[in-house]
Tab-separated table of C-alpha atoms in Angstrom:
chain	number	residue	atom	x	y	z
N	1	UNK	CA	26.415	88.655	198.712
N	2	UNK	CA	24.501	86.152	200.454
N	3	UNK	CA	21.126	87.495	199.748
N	4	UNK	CA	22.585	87.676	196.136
N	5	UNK	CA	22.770	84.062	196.130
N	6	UNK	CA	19.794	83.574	197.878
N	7	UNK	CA	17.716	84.820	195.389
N	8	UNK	CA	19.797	83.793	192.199
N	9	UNK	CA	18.797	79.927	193.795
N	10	UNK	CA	15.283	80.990	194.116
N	11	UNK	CA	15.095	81.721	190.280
N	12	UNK	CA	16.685	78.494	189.618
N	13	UNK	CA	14.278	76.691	191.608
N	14	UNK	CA	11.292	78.625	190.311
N	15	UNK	CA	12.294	77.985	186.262
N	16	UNK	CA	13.394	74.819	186.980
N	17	UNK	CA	17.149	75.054	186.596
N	18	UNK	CA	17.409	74.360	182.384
N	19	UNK	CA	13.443	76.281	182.508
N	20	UNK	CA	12.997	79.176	180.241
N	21	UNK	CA	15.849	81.099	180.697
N	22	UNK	CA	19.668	80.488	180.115
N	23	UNK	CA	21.891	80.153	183.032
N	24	UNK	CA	23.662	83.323	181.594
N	25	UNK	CA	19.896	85.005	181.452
N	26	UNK	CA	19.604	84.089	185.053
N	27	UNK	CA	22.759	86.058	186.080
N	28	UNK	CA	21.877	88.808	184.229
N	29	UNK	CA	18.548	88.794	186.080
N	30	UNK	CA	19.880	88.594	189.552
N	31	UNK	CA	22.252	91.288	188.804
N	32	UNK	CA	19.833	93.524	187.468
N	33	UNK	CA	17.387	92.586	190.424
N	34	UNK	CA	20.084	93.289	192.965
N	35	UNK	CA	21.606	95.961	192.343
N	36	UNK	CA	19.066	97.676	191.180
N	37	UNK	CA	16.543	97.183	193.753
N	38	UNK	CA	19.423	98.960	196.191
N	39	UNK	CA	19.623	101.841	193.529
N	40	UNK	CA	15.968	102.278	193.400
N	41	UNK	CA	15.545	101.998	197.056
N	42	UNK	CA	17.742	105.330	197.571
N	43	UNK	CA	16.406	106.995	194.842
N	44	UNK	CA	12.919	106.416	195.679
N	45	UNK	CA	13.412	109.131	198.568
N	46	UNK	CA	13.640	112.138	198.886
N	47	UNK	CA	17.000	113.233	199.619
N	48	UNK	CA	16.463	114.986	202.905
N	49	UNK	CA	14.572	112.333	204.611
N	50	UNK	CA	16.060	109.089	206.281
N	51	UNK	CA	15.116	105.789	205.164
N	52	UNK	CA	15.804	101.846	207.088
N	53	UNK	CA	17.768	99.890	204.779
N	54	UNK	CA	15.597	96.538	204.572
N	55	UNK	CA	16.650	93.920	201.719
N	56	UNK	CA	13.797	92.060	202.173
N	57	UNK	CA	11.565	95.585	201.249
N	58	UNK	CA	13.449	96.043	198.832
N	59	UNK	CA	13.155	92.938	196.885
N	60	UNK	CA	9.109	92.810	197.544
N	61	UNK	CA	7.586	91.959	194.258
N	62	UNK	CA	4.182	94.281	195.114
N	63	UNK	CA	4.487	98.254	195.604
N	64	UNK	CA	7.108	100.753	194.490
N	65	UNK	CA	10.125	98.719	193.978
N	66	UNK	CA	12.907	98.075	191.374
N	67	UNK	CA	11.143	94.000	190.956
N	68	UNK	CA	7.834	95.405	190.476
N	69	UNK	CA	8.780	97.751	188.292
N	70	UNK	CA	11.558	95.497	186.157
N	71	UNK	CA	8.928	92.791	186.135
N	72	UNK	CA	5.876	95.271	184.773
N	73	UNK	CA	8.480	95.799	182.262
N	74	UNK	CA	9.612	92.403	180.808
N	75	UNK	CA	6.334	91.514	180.737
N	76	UNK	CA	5.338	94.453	178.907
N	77	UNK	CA	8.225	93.117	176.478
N	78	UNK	CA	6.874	89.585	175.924
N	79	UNK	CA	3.139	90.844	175.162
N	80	UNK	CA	4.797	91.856	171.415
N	81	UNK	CA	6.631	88.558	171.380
N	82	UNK	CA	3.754	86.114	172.433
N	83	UNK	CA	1.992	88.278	169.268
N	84	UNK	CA	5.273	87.605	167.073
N	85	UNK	CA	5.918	90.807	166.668
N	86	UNK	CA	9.115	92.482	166.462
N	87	UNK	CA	10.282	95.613	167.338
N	88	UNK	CA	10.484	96.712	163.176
N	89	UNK	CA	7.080	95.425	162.543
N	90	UNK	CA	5.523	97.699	165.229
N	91	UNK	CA	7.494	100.525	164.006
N	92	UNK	CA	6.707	100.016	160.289
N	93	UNK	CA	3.328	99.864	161.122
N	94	UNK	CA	3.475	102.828	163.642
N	95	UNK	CA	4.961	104.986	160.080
N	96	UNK	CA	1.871	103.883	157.871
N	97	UNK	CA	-1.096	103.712	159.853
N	98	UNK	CA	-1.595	106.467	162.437
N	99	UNK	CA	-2.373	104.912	166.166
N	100	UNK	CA	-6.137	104.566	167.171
N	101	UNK	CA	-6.597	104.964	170.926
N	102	UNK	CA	-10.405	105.102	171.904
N	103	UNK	CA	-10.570	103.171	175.073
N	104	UNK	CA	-10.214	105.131	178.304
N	105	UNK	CA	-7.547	103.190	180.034
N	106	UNK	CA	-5.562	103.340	176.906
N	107	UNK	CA	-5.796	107.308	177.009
N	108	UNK	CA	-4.571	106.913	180.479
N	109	UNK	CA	-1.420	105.635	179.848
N	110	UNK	CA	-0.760	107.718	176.848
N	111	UNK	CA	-1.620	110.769	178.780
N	112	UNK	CA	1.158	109.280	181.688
N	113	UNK	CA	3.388	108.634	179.201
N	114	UNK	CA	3.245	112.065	177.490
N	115	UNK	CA	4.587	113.329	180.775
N	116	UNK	CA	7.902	111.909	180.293
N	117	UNK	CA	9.542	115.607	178.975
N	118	UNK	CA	7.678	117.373	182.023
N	119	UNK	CA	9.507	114.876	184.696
N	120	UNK	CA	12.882	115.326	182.923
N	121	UNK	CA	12.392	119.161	183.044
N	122	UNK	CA	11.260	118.670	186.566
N	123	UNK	CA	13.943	116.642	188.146
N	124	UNK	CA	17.009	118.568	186.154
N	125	UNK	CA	15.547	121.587	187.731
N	126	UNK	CA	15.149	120.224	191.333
N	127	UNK	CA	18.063	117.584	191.037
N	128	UNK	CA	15.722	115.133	193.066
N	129	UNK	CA	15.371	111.886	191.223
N	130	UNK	CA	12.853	110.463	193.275
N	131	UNK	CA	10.070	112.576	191.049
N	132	UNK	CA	11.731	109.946	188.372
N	133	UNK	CA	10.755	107.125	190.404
N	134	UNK	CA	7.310	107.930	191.464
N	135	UNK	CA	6.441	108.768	187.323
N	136	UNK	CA	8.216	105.284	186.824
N	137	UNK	CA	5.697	103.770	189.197
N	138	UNK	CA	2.586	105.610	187.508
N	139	UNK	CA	3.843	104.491	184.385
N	140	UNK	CA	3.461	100.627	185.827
N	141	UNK	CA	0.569	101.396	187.208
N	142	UNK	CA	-1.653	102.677	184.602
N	143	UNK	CA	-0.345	100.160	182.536
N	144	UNK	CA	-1.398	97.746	184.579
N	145	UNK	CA	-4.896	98.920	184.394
N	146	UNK	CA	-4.521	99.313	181.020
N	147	UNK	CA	-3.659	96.055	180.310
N	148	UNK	CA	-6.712	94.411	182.652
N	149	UNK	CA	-8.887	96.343	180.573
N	150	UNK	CA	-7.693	95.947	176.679
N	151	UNK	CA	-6.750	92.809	175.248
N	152	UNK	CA	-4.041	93.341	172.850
N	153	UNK	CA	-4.114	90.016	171.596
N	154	UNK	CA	-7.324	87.938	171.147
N	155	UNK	CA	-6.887	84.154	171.400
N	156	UNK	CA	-8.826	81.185	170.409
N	157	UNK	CA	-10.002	79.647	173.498
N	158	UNK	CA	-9.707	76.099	172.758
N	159	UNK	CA	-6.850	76.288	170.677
N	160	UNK	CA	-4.871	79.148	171.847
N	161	UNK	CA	-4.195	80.182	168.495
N	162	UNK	CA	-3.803	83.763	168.223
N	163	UNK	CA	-7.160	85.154	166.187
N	164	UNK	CA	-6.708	89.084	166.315
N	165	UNK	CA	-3.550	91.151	167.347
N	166	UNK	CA	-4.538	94.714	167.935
N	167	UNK	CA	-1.571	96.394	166.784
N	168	UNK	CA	-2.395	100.222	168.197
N	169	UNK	CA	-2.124	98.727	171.256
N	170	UNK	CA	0.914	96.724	170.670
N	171	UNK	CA	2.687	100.404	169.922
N	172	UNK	CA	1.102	101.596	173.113
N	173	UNK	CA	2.924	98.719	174.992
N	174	UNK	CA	6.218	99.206	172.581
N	175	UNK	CA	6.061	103.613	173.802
N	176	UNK	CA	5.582	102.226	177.635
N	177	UNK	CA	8.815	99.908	176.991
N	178	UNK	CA	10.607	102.428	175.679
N	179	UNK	CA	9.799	105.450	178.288
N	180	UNK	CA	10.698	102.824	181.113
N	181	UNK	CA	13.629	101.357	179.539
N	182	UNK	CA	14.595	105.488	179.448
N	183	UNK	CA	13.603	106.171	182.754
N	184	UNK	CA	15.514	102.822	184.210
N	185	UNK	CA	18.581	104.106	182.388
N	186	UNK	CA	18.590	107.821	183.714
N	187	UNK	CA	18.538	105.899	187.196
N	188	UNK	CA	21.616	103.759	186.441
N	189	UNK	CA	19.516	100.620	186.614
N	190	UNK	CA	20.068	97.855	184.545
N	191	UNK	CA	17.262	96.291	182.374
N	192	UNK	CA	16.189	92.476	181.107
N	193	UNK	CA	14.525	91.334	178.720
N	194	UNK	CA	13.121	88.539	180.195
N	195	UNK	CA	12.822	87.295	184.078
């Protein structure tokens, strides 16, 4: 409880109290941090091998843990709303116009995504959840490279103002939401939309 509190003060100090989120956002966040980042932390392993239980591992921000992988995700979430974009937009436009994906780091994560029905199949077979985790953690991964590569929206540079949204890639970012958001949930781990 006390490293609860610890950290719900940190987020308070780091948005500034009244910042960007709501004091009942901010709950919600620590809660989800929390107690997920213990729920991750035994799933991660395997179920025959031992593990040290270390709070401070498992709220590290870097690596294979339930803050690195919540945070890939809300910030996969705000991409579509920095671009204005909501959620029946991209799927309108996902119905009429079929999805272009040319670059290779792009193909990457589509490929890692289209895994998500062999890692079900895998881990109801073999009843070891950690294979859930570790596809989790490519998921954030390739993304990540994905995301240092494409631009999904271009930008004016002296006036910020948004010049080109490319749209295929918002749906890539929507499908990498979604299979996280689904892989999160099969793990009992609570989800934000914004941290």
């Amino acid at each position: 409880s006390s490293g609860i509190n610890a950290e719900y003060g940190d987020i308070k100090k780091e948005k500034g109290g009244a910042g960007l989120l709501t004091e009942e956002e901010i709950i919600a966040c620590r809660d989800a941090v929390t107690y997920g980042c213990i729920k991750f932390a035994d799933l991660t392993c395997t179920r025959t091998n031992d593990y040290v239980f270390s709070f401070d591992k498992m709220l590290d921000d870097k690596g294979k843990t339930a803050v690195y992988l919540l945070y890939a995700l809300t910030r996969i979430r705000s991409i579509a709303r920095n671009a204005g974009k909501s959620n029946i937009e991209l799927l309108d436009h996902a119905k009429q116009n079929p999805v272009n994906l040319e670059h290779e780091a792009e193909l990457k994560l589509a490929k890692t995504l289209l895994r998500f029905a062999e890692v079900i199949e895998e881990i109801t077979g073999t009843l070891q959840p950690h294979t859930l985790c570790n596809y989790l953690y490519d998921i954030s991964t390739d993304f990540t490279y994905f995301y240092d590569k494409c631009y999904c929206i271009q930008k004016d540079r002296e006036t910020g103002e948004i010049v080109k949204i490319h749209m295929d890639r918002l749906l890539l970012c929507e499908a990498t939401a979604q299979v996280m958001e689904k892989c999160f949930n099969l793990l009992g781990i609570k989800t934000v939309s914004r941290m």
